[in-house]
Structure formats: structure tokens, C-alpha cells
mmCIF file with all atom_site columns, C-alpha atoms in Angstrom:
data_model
loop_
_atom_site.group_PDB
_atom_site.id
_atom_site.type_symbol
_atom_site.label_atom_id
_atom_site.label_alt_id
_atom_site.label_comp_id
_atom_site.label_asym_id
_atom_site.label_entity_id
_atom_site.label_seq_id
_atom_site.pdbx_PDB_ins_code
_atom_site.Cartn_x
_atom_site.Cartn_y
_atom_site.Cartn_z
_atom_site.occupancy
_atom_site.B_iso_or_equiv
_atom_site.pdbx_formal_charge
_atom_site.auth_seq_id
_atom_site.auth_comp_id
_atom_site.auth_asym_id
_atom_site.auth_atom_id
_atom_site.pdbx_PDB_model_num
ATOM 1   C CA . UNK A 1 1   ? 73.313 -9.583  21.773 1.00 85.00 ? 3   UNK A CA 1
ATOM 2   C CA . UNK A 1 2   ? 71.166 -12.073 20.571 1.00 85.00 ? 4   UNK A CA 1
ATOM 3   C CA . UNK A 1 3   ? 66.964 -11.846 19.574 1.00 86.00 ? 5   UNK A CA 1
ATOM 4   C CA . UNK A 1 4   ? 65.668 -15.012 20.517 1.00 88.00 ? 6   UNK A CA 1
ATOM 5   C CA . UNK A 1 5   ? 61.797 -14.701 19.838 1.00 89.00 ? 7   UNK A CA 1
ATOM 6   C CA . UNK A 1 6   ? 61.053 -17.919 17.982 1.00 91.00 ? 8   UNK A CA 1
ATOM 7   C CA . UNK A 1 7   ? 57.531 -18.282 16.805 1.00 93.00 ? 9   UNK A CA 1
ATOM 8   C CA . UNK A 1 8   ? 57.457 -22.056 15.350 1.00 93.00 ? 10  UNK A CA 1
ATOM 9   C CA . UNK A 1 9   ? 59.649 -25.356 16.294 1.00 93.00 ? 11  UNK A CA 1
ATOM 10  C CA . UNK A 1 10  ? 61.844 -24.529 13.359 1.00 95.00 ? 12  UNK A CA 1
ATOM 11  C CA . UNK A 1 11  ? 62.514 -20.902 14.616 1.00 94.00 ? 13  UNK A CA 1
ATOM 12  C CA . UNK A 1 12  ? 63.727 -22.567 17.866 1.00 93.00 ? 14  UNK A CA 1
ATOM 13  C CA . UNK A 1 13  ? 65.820 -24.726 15.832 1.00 94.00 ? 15  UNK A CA 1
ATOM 14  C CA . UNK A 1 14  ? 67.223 -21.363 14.374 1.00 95.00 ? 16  UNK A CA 1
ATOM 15  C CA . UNK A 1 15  ? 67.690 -20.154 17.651 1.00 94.00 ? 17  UNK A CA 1
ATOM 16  C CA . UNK A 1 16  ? 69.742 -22.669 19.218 1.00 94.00 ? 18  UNK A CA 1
ATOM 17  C CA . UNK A 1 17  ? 72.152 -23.010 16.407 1.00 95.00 ? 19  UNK A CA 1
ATOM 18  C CA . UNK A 1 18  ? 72.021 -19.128 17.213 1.00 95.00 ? 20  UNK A CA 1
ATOM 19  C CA . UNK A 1 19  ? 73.309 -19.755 20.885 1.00 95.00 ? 21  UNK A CA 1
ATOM 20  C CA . UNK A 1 20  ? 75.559 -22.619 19.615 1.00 95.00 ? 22  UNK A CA 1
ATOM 21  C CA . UNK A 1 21  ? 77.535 -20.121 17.208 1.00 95.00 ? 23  UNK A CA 1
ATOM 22  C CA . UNK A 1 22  ? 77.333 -17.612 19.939 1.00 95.00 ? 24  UNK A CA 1
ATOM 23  C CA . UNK A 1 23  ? 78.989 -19.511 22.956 1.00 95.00 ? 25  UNK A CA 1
ATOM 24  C CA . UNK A 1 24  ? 80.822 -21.674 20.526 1.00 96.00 ? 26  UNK A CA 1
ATOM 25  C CA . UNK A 1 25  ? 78.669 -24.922 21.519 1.00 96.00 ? 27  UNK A CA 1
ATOM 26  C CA . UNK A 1 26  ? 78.091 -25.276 18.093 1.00 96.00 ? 28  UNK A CA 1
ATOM 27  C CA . UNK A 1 27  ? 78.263 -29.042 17.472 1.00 97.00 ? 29  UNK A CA 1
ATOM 28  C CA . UNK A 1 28  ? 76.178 -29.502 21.389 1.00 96.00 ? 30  UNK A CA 1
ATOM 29  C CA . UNK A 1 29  ? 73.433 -27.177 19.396 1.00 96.00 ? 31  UNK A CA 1
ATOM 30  C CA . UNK A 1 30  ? 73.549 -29.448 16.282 1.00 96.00 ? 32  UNK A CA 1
ATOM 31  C CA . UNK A 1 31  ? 73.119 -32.846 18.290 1.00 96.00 ? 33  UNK A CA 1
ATOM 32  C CA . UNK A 1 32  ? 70.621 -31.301 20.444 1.00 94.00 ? 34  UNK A CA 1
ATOM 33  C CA . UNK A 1 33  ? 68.401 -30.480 17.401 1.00 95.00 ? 35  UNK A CA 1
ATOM 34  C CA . UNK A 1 34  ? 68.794 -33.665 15.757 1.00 96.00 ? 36  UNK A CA 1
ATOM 35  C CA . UNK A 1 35  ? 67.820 -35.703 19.082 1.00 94.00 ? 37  UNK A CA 1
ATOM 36  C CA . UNK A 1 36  ? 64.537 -33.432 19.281 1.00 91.00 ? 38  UNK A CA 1
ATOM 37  C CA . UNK A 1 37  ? 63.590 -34.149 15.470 1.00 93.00 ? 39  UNK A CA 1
ATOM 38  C CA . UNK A 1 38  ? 64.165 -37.667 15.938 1.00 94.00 ? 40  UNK A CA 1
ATOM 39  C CA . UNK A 1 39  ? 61.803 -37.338 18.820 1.00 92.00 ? 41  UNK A CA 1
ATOM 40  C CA . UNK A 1 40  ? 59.103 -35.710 16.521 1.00 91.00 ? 42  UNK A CA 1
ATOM 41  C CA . UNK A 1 41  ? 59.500 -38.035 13.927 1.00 92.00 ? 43  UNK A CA 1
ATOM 42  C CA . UNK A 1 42  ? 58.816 -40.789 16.125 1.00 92.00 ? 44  UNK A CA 1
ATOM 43  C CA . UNK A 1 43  ? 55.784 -39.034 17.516 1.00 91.00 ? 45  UNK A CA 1
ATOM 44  C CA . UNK A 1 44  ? 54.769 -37.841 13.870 1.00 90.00 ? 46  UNK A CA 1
ATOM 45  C CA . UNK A 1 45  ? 55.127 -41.546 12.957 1.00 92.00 ? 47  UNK A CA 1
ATOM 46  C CA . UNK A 1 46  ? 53.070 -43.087 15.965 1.00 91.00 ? 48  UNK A CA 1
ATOM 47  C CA . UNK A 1 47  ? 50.104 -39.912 15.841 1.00 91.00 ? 49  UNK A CA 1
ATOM 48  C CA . UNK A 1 48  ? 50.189 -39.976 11.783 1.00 89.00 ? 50  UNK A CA 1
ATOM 49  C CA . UNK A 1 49  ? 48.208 -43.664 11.981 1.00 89.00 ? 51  UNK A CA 1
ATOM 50  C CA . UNK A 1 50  ? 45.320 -42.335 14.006 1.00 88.00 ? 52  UNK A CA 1
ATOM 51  C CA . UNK A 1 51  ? 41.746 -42.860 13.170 1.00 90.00 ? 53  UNK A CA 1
ATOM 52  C CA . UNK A 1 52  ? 40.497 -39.702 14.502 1.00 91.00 ? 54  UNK A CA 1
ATOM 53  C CA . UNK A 1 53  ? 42.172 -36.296 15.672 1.00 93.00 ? 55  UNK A CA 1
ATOM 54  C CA . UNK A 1 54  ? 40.609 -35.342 18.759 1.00 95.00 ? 56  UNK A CA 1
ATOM 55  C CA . UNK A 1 55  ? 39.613 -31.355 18.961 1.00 97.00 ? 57  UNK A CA 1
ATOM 56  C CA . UNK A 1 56  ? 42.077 -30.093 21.262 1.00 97.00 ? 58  UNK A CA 1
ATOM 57  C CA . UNK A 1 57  ? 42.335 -26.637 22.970 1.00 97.00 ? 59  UNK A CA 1
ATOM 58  C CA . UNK A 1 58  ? 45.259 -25.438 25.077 1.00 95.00 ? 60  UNK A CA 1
ATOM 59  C CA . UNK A 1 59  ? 44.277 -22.416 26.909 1.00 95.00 ? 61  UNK A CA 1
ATOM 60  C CA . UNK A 1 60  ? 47.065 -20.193 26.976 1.00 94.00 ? 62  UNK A CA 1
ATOM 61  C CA . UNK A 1 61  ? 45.784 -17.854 30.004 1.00 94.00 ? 63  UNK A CA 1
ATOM 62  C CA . UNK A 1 62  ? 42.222 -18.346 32.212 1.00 92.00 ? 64  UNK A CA 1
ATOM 63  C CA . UNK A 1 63  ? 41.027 -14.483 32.899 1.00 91.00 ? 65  UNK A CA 1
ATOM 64  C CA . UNK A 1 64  ? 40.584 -13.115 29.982 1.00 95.00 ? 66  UNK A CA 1
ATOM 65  C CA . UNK A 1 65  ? 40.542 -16.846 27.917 1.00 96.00 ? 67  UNK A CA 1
ATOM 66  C CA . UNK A 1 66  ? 43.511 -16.790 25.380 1.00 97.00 ? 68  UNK A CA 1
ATOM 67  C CA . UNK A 1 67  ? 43.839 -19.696 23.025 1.00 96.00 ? 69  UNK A CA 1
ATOM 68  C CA . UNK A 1 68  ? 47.305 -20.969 22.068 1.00 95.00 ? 70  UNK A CA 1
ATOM 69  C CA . UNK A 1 69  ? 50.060 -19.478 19.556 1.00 94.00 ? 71  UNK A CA 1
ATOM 70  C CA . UNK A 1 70  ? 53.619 -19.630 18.213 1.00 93.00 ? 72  UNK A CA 1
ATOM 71  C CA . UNK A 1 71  ? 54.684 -23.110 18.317 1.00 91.00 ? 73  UNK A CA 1
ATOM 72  C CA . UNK A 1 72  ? 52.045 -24.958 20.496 1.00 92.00 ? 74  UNK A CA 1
ATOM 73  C CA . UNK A 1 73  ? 49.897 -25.627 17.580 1.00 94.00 ? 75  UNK A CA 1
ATOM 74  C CA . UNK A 1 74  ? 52.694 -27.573 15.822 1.00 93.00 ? 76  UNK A CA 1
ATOM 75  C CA . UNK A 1 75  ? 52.951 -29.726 18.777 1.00 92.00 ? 77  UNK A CA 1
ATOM 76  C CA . UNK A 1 76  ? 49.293 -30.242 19.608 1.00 93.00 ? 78  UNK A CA 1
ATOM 77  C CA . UNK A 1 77  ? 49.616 -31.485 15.457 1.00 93.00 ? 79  UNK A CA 1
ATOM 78  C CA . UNK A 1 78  ? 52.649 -33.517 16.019 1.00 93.00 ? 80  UNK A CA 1
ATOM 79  C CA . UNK A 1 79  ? 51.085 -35.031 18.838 1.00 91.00 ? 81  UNK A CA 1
ATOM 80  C CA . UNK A 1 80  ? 47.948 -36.294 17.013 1.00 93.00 ? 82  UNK A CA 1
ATOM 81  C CA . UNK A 1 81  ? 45.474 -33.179 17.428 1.00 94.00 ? 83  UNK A CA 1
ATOM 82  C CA . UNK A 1 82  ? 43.626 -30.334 16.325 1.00 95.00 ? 84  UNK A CA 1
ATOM 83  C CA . UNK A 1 83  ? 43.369 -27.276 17.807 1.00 96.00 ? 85  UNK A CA 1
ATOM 84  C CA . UNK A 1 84  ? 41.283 -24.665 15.110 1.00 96.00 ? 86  UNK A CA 1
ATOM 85  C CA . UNK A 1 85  ? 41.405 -21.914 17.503 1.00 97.00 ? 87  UNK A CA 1
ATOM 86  C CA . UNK A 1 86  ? 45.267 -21.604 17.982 1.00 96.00 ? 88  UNK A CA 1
ATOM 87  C CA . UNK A 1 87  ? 47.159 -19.126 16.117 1.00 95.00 ? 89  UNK A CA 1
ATOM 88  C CA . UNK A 1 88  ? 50.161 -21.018 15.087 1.00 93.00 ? 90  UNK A CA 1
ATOM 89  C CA . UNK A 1 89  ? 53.330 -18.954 14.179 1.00 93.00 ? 91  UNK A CA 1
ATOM 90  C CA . UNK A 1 90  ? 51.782 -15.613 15.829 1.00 94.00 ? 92  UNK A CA 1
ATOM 91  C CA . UNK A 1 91  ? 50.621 -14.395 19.007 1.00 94.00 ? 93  UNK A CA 1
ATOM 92  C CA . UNK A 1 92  ? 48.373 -15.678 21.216 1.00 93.00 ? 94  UNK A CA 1
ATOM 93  C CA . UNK A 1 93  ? 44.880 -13.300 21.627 1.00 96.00 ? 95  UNK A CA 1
ATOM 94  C CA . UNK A 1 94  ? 42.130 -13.231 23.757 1.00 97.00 ? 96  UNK A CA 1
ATOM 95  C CA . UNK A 1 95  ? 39.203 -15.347 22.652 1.00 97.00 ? 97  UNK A CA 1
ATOM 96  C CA . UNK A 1 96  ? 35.129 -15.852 23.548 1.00 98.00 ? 98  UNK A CA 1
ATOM 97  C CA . UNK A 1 97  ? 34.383 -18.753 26.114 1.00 97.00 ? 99  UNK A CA 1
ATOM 98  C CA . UNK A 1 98  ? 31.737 -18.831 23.684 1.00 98.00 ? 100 UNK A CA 1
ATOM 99  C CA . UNK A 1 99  ? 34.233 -19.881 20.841 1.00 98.00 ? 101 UNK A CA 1
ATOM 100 C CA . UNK A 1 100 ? 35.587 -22.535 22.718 1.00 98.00 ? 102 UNK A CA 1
ATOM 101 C CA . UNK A 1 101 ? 32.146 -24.300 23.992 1.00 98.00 ? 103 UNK A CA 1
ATOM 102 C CA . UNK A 1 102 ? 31.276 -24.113 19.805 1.00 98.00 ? 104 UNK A CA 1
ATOM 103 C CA . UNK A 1 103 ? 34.709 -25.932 19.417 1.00 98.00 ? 105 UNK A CA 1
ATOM 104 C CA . UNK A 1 104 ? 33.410 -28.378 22.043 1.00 98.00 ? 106 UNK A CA 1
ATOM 105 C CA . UNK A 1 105 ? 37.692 -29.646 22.670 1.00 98.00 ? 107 UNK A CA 1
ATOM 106 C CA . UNK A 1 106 ? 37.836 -33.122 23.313 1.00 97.00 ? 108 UNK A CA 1
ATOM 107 C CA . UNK A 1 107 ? 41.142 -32.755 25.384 1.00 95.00 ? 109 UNK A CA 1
ATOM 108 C CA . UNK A 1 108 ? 41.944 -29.589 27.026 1.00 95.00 ? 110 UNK A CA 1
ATOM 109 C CA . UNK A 1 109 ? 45.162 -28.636 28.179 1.00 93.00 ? 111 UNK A CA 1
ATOM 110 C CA . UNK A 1 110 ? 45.180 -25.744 30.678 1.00 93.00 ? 112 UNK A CA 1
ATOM 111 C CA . UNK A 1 111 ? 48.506 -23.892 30.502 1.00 91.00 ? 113 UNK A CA 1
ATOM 112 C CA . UNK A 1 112 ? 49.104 -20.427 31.707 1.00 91.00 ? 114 UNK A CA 1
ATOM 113 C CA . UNK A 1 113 ? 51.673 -18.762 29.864 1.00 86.00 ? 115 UNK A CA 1
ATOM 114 C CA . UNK A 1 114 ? 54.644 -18.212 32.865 1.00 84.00 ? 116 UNK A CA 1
ATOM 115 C CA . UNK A 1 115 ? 52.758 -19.931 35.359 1.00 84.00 ? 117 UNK A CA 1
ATOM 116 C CA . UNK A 1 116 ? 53.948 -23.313 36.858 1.00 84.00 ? 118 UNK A CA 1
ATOM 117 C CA . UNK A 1 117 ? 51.735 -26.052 37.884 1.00 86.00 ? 119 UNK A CA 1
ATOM 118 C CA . UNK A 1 118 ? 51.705 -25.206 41.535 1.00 86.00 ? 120 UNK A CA 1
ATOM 119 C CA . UNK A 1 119 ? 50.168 -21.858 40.037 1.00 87.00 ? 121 UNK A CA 1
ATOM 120 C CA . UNK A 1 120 ? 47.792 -23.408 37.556 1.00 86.00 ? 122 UNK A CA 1
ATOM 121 C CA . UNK A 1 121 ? 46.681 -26.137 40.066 1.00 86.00 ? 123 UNK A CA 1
ATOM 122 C CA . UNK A 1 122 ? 45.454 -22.594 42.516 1.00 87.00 ? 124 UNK A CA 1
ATOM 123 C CA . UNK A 1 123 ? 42.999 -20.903 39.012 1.00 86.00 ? 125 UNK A CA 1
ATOM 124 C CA . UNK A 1 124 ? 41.743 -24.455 37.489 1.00 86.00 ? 126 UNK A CA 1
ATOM 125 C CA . UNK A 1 125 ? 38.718 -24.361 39.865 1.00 87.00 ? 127 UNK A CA 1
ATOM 126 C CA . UNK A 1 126 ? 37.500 -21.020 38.893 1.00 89.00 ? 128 UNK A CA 1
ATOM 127 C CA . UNK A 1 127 ? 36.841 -22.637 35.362 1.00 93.00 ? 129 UNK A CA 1
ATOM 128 C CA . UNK A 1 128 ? 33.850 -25.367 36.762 1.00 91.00 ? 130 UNK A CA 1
ATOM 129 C CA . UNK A 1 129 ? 31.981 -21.940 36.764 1.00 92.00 ? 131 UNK A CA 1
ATOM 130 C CA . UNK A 1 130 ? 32.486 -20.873 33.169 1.00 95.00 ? 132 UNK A CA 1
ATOM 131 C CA . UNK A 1 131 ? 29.127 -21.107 31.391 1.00 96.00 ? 133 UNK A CA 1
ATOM 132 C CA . UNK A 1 132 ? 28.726 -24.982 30.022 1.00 96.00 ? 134 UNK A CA 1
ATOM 133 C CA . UNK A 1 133 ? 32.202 -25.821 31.363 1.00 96.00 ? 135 UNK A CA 1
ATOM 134 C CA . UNK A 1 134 ? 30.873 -29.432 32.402 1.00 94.00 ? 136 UNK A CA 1
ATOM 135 C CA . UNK A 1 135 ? 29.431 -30.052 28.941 1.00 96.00 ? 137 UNK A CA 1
ATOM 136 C CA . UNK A 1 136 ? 32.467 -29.741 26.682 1.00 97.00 ? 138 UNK A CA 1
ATOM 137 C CA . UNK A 1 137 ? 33.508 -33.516 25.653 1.00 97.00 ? 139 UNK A CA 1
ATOM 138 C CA . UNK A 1 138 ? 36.989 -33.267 27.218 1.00 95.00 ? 140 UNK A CA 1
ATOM 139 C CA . UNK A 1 139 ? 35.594 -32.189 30.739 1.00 94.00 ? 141 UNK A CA 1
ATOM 140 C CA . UNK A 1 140 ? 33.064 -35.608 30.702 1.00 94.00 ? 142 UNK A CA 1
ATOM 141 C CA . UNK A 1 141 ? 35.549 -37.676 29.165 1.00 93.00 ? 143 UNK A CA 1
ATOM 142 C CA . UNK A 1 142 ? 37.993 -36.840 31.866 1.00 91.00 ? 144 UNK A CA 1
ATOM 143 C CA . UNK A 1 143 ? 40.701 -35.381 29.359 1.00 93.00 ? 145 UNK A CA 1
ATOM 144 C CA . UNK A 1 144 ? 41.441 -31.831 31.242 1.00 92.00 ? 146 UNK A CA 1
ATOM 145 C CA . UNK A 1 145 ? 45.692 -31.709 31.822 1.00 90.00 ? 147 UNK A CA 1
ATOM 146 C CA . UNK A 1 146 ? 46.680 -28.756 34.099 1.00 87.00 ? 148 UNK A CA 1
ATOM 147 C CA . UNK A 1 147 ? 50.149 -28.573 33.160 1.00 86.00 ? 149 UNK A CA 1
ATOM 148 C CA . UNK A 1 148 ? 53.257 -26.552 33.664 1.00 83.00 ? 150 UNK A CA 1
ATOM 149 C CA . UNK A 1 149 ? 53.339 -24.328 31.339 1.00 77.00 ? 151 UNK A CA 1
ATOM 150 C CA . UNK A 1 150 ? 57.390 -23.521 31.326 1.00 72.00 ? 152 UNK A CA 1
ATOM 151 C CA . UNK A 1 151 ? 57.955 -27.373 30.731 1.00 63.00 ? 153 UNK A CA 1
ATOM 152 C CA . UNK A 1 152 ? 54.833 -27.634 27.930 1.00 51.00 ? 154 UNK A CA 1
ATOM 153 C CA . UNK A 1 153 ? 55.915 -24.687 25.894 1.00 47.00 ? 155 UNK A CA 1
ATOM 154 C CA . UNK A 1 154 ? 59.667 -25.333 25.375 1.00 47.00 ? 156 UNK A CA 1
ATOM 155 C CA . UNK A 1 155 ? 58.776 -26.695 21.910 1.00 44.00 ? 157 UNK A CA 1
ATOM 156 C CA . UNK A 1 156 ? 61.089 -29.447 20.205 1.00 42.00 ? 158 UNK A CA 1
ATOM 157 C CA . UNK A 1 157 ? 59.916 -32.618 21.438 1.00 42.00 ? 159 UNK A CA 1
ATOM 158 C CA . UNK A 1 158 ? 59.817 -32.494 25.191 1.00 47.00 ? 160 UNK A CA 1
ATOM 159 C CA . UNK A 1 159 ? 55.966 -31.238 25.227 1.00 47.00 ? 161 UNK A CA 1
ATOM 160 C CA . UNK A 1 160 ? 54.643 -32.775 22.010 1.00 43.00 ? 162 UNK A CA 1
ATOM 161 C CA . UNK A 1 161 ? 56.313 -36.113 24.041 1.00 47.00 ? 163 UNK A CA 1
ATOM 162 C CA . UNK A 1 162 ? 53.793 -35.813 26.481 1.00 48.00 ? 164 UNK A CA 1
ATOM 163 C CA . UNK A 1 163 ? 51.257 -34.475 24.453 1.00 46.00 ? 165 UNK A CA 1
ATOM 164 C CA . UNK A 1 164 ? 50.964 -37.597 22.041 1.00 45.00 ? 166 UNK A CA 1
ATOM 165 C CA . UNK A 1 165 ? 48.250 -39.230 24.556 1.00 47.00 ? 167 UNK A CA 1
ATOM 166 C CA . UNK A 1 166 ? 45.645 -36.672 22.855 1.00 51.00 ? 168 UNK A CA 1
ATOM 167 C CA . UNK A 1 167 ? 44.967 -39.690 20.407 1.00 43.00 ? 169 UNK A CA 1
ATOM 168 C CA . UNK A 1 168 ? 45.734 -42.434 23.170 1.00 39.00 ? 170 UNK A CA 1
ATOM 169 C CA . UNK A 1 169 ? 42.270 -43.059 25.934 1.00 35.00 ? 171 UNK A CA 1
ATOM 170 C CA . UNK A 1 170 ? 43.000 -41.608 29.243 1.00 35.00 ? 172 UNK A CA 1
ATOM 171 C CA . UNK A 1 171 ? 41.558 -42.777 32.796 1.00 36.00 ? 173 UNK A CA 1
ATOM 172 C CA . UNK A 1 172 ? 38.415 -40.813 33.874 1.00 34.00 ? 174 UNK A CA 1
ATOM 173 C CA . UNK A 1 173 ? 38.513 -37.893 36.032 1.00 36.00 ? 175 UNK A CA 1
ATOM 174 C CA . UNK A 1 174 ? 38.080 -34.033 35.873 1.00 43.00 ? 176 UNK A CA 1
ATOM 175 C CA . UNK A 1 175 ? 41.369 -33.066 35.508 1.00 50.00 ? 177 UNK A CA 1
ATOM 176 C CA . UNK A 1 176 ? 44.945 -34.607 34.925 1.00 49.00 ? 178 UNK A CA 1
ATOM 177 C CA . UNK A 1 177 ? 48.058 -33.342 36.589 1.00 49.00 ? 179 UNK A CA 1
ATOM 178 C CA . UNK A 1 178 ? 51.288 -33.667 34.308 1.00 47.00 ? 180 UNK A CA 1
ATOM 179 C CA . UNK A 1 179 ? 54.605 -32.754 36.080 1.00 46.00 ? 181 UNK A CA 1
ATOM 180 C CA . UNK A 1 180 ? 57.500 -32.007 34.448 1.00 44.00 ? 182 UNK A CA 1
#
């Protein structure tokens, strides 16, 4: 039986090789690795010249607000961005809609741990009446992504891939669909 509870991109590395050894798909699990760090080093390279790091916050869950752990902070990094309230390599906890307004995020990503985008599409109206919601930067500037939260959270590449606009200027609106 395997434990396969990663907390950070490199635990999922150690994972994989895990499930490589395992099904003996060792050498698949080695390529697969290497493709997704040579997909982070090209983001790392491309965010790593930015002027600015936007504020980012990826909401993790709506009712209660939790802000976002294990790995999603490396990617939200990796992808140009900074997101002070996540709890990278640990859980994700519950956190005060009054924490996040004093963040003020200029990009927010709203993704529901388990919930796909059909799902997260149905609660992101409920937020226009949280206290101040149309003040925070990323809500005027149009830079709210309701994404799918199994495709953003897979770690190694695939979400910090899409996540590198948070340094890149993004058409107005209220919020942005991405699907997977």
C-alpha cells in the first residue's frame, strides 16, 4: 500500500517515483518529472523578470473562507505571485474575510478544494455579497479566475502553466473562467 499525501511539488515528485517503483513504470515516472520541471523552469525563467509580484489569493473553500496550502503557494510563486496568506507545505485553515480585504489580492483565484468548475461557477455569486468584495484590486481590475480546482491543484507544472498570467494584464471583467 502506498501513502501518497504530498504537501509541496517536490513531495509529488517523491510520490510519483513512488508509483513508478510500485507498478514498475519507473523510467514513465522519471520522464514525467523531468518534463514538469522543465515546465517550471521555463515559467520560473519567464515570472523571475517581473517588475512587480501581484498579491494573489487562491481561496481554497467559500463558506467558511480557507486560504490556500500544501503546494499551491509554490505555484502561485512559480507563476510570478504572492500569496502571504497561504500556508505552503501544511494544511489549509479557515481564515477572516477580514484578512483577505487587508491583503487587498490583486488576482484572485477561486478554487474549491474537490469542486469542479461547473460547481464553483454555481457559489462564485454568493461572494459579490461579502463585505467590500467589489473593492479588493483584483475584483476592479477584472482579475477573479473561477477555476477547476481538480485541474489547478495537481501541482507540477500543469496549474502554475496557467497560472503565470498573474504577472501578464488580463481583459476586464468580474470574473474569468479557466477550463481545464
Amino acid at each position: 500500500m502506498l501513502w501518497l499525501t504530498p504537501k509541496s511539488l517536490r513531495e509529488i515528485e517523491d510520490n510519483l517515483r513512488e508509483i513508478g517503483e510500485a507498478t514498475g513504470c519507473i523510467e514513465r515516472a522519471n520522464e514525467l518529472i523531468a518534463g514538469c520541471r522543465t515546465t517550471l523552469k521555463k515559467i520560473a525563467d519567464v515570472t523571475s523578470k517581473l517588475s512587480a509580484r501581484p498579491r494573489v489569493f487562491c481561496m481554497e473553500w467559500l463558506d467558511p473562507i480557507y486560504c490556500s496550502g500544501h503546494w499551491v503557494p509554490e505555484m502561485v510563486r512559480i507563476a510570478g505571485g504572492v500569496d502571504e496568506l497561504a500556508r505552503e507545505g501544511t494544511d489549509s485553515i479557515r481564515i477572516a474575510w477580514e484578512d483577505v480585504q487587508k491583503w487587498a489580492p490583486e488576482v484572485l483565484v477561486i478554487m474549491p478544494c474537490g469542486c469542479h468548475l461547473d460547481k464553483v461557477l454555481e457559489l462564485v455569486p454568493d461572494l459579490a455579497n461579502l463585505p467590500g468584495w467589489s473593492d479588493l484590486p483584483a475584483v476592479r481590475q477584472g482579475r477573479v479566475y473561477a477555476v477547476d480546482a481538480s485541474s489547478y491543484s495537481r501541482g507540477l507544472g500543469e496549474g502554475s502553466e496557467r497560472n503565470g498570467a498573474f504577472g501578464a494584464p488580463h481583459p476586464s471583467g468580474t470574473v474569468s473562467v479557466e477550463r481545464p
